[in-house]
């Protein structure tokens, strides 16, 4: 699976993985929810996605070192 390869390459080189999880809400890979593999993951709530609010999205933060920066970007 490509996800395993991507995660291994990123780990080896110290690169943060950002998951584009626009259509993957509630989906799982190897028993684990999509959006939990990378340091960050995105959710889209555009009208063409599984769950909508017109426009909008969410940033999932799985690495606490990104919280402060994400709060600055949100503001």
Short mmCIF file of N, CA and C in Angstrom, two decimals:
data_model
loop_
_atom_site.label_atom_id
_atom_site.label_comp_id
_atom_site.label_asym_id
_atom_site.label_seq_id
_atom_site.Cartn_x
_atom_site.Cartn_y
_atom_site.Cartn_z
N UNK A 1 0.85 -1.20 0.00
CA UNK A 1 0.00 0.00 0.00
C UNK A 1 0.88 1.24 0.00
N UNK A 2 0.48 2.25 -0.72
CA UNK A 2 1.26 3.47 -0.83
C UNK A 2 1.40 4.22 0.49
N UNK A 3 0.38 4.17 1.34
CA UNK A 3 0.44 4.88 2.61
C UNK A 3 1.60 4.36 3.46
N UNK A 4 1.77 3.07 3.50
CA UNK A 4 2.88 2.49 4.27
C UNK A 4 4.22 2.97 3.72
N UNK A 5 4.35 3.02 2.41
CA UNK A 5 5.58 3.48 1.78
C UNK A 5 5.84 4.94 2.08
N UNK A 6 4.81 5.76 1.96
CA UNK A 6 4.94 7.19 2.25
C UNK A 6 5.36 7.42 3.69
N UNK A 7 4.72 6.74 4.61
CA UNK A 7 5.04 6.91 6.02
C UNK A 7 6.47 6.47 6.33
N UNK A 8 6.91 5.40 5.70
CA UNK A 8 8.27 4.91 5.93
C UNK A 8 9.31 5.88 5.38
N UNK A 9 9.09 6.39 4.19
CA UNK A 9 10.02 7.36 3.59
C UNK A 9 10.06 8.63 4.44
N UNK A 10 8.90 9.10 4.86
CA UNK A 10 8.84 10.31 5.70
C UNK A 10 9.56 10.10 7.02
N UNK A 11 9.34 8.95 7.64
CA UNK A 11 10.01 8.66 8.92
C UNK A 11 11.52 8.64 8.74
N UNK A 12 11.98 7.99 7.69
CA UNK A 12 13.41 7.86 7.42
C UNK A 12 14.09 9.21 7.21
N UNK A 13 13.35 10.16 6.63
CA UNK A 13 13.93 11.46 6.29
C UNK A 13 13.48 12.59 7.22
N UNK A 14 12.71 12.26 8.24
CA UNK A 14 12.25 13.28 9.18
C UNK A 14 11.29 14.29 8.57
N UNK A 15 10.45 13.82 7.67
CA UNK A 15 9.48 14.68 6.97
C UNK A 15 8.10 14.46 7.57
N UNK A 16 7.41 15.53 7.88
CA UNK A 16 6.04 15.43 8.39
C UNK A 16 5.09 15.07 7.25
N UNK A 17 4.18 14.17 7.52
CA UNK A 17 3.16 13.78 6.54
C UNK A 17 1.89 14.56 6.83
N UNK A 18 1.31 15.14 5.79
CA UNK A 18 0.02 15.82 5.88
C UNK A 18 -0.95 15.02 5.03
N UNK A 19 -1.99 14.48 5.67
CA UNK A 19 -2.98 13.68 4.95
C UNK A 19 -4.09 14.56 4.39
N UNK A 20 -4.40 14.38 3.13
CA UNK A 20 -5.57 15.00 2.52
C UNK A 20 -6.71 13.99 2.69
N UNK A 21 -7.55 14.23 3.65
CA UNK A 21 -8.61 13.28 4.01
C UNK A 21 -9.98 13.84 3.65
N UNK A 22 -10.07 14.49 2.49
CA UNK A 22 -11.30 15.17 2.10
C UNK A 22 -12.51 14.26 2.02
N UNK A 23 -12.34 13.04 1.54
CA UNK A 23 -13.45 12.10 1.41
C UNK A 23 -13.31 10.91 2.35
N UNK A 24 -12.37 10.96 3.27
CA UNK A 24 -12.08 9.79 4.08
C UNK A 24 -12.64 9.81 5.49
N UNK A 25 -13.52 10.74 5.80
CA UNK A 25 -14.06 10.82 7.15
C UNK A 25 -14.73 9.50 7.53
N UNK A 26 -14.35 8.95 8.65
CA UNK A 26 -14.84 7.68 9.22
C UNK A 26 -14.25 6.44 8.54
N UNK A 27 -13.45 6.62 7.49
CA UNK A 27 -12.83 5.47 6.83
C UNK A 27 -11.62 5.00 7.65
N UNK A 28 -11.24 3.75 7.44
CA UNK A 28 -10.12 3.16 8.18
C UNK A 28 -9.15 2.48 7.21
N UNK A 29 -7.91 2.43 7.65
CA UNK A 29 -6.88 1.68 6.96
C UNK A 29 -6.18 0.84 8.01
N UNK A 30 -6.19 -0.46 7.81
CA UNK A 30 -5.62 -1.40 8.77
C UNK A 30 -6.17 -1.17 10.18
N UNK A 31 -7.48 -0.91 10.25
CA UNK A 31 -8.16 -0.74 11.52
C UNK A 31 -8.01 0.62 12.18
N UNK A 32 -7.30 1.51 11.55
CA UNK A 32 -7.03 2.84 12.13
C UNK A 32 -7.69 3.91 11.26
N UNK A 33 -8.29 4.91 11.89
CA UNK A 33 -8.99 5.96 11.15
C UNK A 33 -8.03 6.75 10.27
N UNK A 34 -8.49 7.03 9.04
CA UNK A 34 -7.74 7.94 8.18
C UNK A 34 -7.75 9.32 8.84
N UNK A 35 -6.68 10.02 8.69
CA UNK A 35 -6.53 11.31 9.35
C UNK A 35 -5.71 11.22 10.62
N UNK A 36 -5.31 10.00 11.00
CA UNK A 36 -4.52 9.82 12.21
C UNK A 36 -3.10 9.34 11.92
N UNK A 37 -2.74 9.21 10.67
CA UNK A 37 -1.41 8.70 10.32
C UNK A 37 -0.37 9.81 10.24
N UNK A 38 -0.73 10.92 9.67
CA UNK A 38 0.23 12.01 9.49
C UNK A 38 0.30 12.92 10.70
N UNK A 39 1.27 13.81 10.67
CA UNK A 39 1.39 14.83 11.72
C UNK A 39 0.17 15.74 11.69
N UNK A 40 -0.34 15.98 10.48
CA UNK A 40 -1.52 16.81 10.26
C UNK A 40 -2.41 16.11 9.23
N UNK A 41 -3.69 16.39 9.30
CA UNK A 41 -4.62 15.89 8.29
C UNK A 41 -5.69 16.95 8.05
N UNK A 42 -6.20 16.97 6.85
CA UNK A 42 -7.23 17.94 6.50
C UNK A 42 -8.56 17.24 6.24
N UNK A 43 -9.62 17.93 6.56
CA UNK A 43 -10.99 17.51 6.24
C UNK A 43 -11.62 18.63 5.43
N UNK A 44 -12.36 18.28 4.41
CA UNK A 44 -13.07 19.27 3.62
C UNK A 44 -14.57 19.12 3.84
N UNK A 45 -15.23 20.24 4.03
CA UNK A 45 -16.68 20.23 4.18
C UNK A 45 -17.36 20.98 3.03
N UNK A 46 -16.70 21.01 1.88
CA UNK A 46 -17.25 21.62 0.68
C UNK A 46 -18.52 20.86 0.28
N UNK A 47 -19.37 21.50 -0.45
CA UNK A 47 -20.67 20.90 -0.80
C UNK A 47 -20.54 19.61 -1.61
N UNK A 48 -19.39 19.35 -2.19
CA UNK A 48 -19.22 18.12 -2.97
C UNK A 48 -18.68 16.96 -2.13
N UNK A 49 -18.44 17.17 -0.85
CA UNK A 49 -17.83 16.14 -0.01
C UNK A 49 -18.90 15.34 0.75
N UNK A 50 -18.47 14.36 1.52
CA UNK A 50 -19.38 13.46 2.24
C UNK A 50 -20.21 14.20 3.29
N UNK A 51 -19.59 15.10 4.02
CA UNK A 51 -20.26 15.94 5.02
C UNK A 51 -20.02 17.38 4.62
N UNK A 52 -21.08 18.18 4.60
CA UNK A 52 -20.94 19.52 4.05
C UNK A 52 -21.37 20.61 5.02
N UNK A 53 -20.85 21.78 4.77
CA UNK A 53 -21.33 23.00 5.44
C UNK A 53 -21.22 24.15 4.45
N UNK A 54 -21.33 23.82 3.16
CA UNK A 54 -21.15 24.82 2.11
C UNK A 54 -19.69 24.93 1.77
N UNK A 55 -18.97 25.70 2.52
CA UNK A 55 -17.52 25.82 2.41
C UNK A 55 -16.94 25.58 3.79
N UNK A 56 -15.73 25.18 3.87
CA UNK A 56 -15.08 25.01 5.17
C UNK A 56 -14.30 23.73 5.26
N UNK A 57 -13.68 23.56 6.39
CA UNK A 57 -12.87 22.37 6.58
C UNK A 57 -12.34 22.32 8.00
N UNK A 58 -11.48 21.36 8.24
CA UNK A 58 -10.89 21.19 9.55
C UNK A 58 -9.45 20.72 9.39
N UNK A 59 -8.64 21.12 10.33
CA UNK A 59 -7.26 20.65 10.39
C UNK A 59 -7.14 19.75 11.61
N UNK A 60 -6.75 18.51 11.40
CA UNK A 60 -6.54 17.57 12.49
C UNK A 60 -5.06 17.61 12.84
N UNK A 61 -4.77 17.83 14.11
CA UNK A 61 -3.38 17.94 14.56
C UNK A 61 -3.05 16.71 15.39
N UNK A 62 -2.15 15.89 14.86
CA UNK A 62 -1.76 14.66 15.53
C UNK A 62 -0.38 14.76 16.16
N UNK A 63 0.26 15.90 16.03
CA UNK A 63 1.57 16.15 16.62
C UNK A 63 1.48 17.48 17.35
N UNK A 64 1.58 17.44 18.67
CA UNK A 64 1.38 18.63 19.50
C UNK A 64 2.32 19.77 19.16
N UNK A 65 3.44 19.49 18.52
CA UNK A 65 4.38 20.57 18.18
C UNK A 65 3.82 21.53 17.13
N UNK A 66 2.73 21.17 16.49
CA UNK A 66 2.11 22.04 15.47
C UNK A 66 0.94 22.86 16.01
N UNK A 67 0.56 22.68 17.24
CA UNK A 67 -0.63 23.35 17.78
C UNK A 67 -0.48 24.87 17.78
N UNK A 68 0.60 25.39 18.31
CA UNK A 68 0.77 26.85 18.40
C UNK A 68 0.75 27.48 17.02
N UNK A 69 1.43 26.90 16.06
CA UNK A 69 1.46 27.44 14.70
C UNK A 69 0.07 27.38 14.06
N UNK A 70 -0.66 26.32 14.28
CA UNK A 70 -2.01 26.20 13.73
C UNK A 70 -2.93 27.26 14.32
N UNK A 71 -2.77 27.56 15.61
CA UNK A 71 -3.60 28.61 16.21
C UNK A 71 -3.29 29.97 15.61
N UNK A 72 -2.03 30.24 15.31
CA UNK A 72 -1.66 31.51 14.68
C UNK A 72 -2.27 31.59 13.29
N UNK A 73 -2.18 30.53 12.53
CA UNK A 73 -2.73 30.52 11.18
C UNK A 73 -4.25 30.67 11.18
N UNK A 74 -4.91 30.06 12.18
CA UNK A 74 -6.36 30.17 12.29
C UNK A 74 -6.78 31.61 12.53
N UNK A 75 -6.05 32.29 13.40
CA UNK A 75 -6.38 33.68 13.71
C UNK A 75 -6.11 34.59 12.53
#
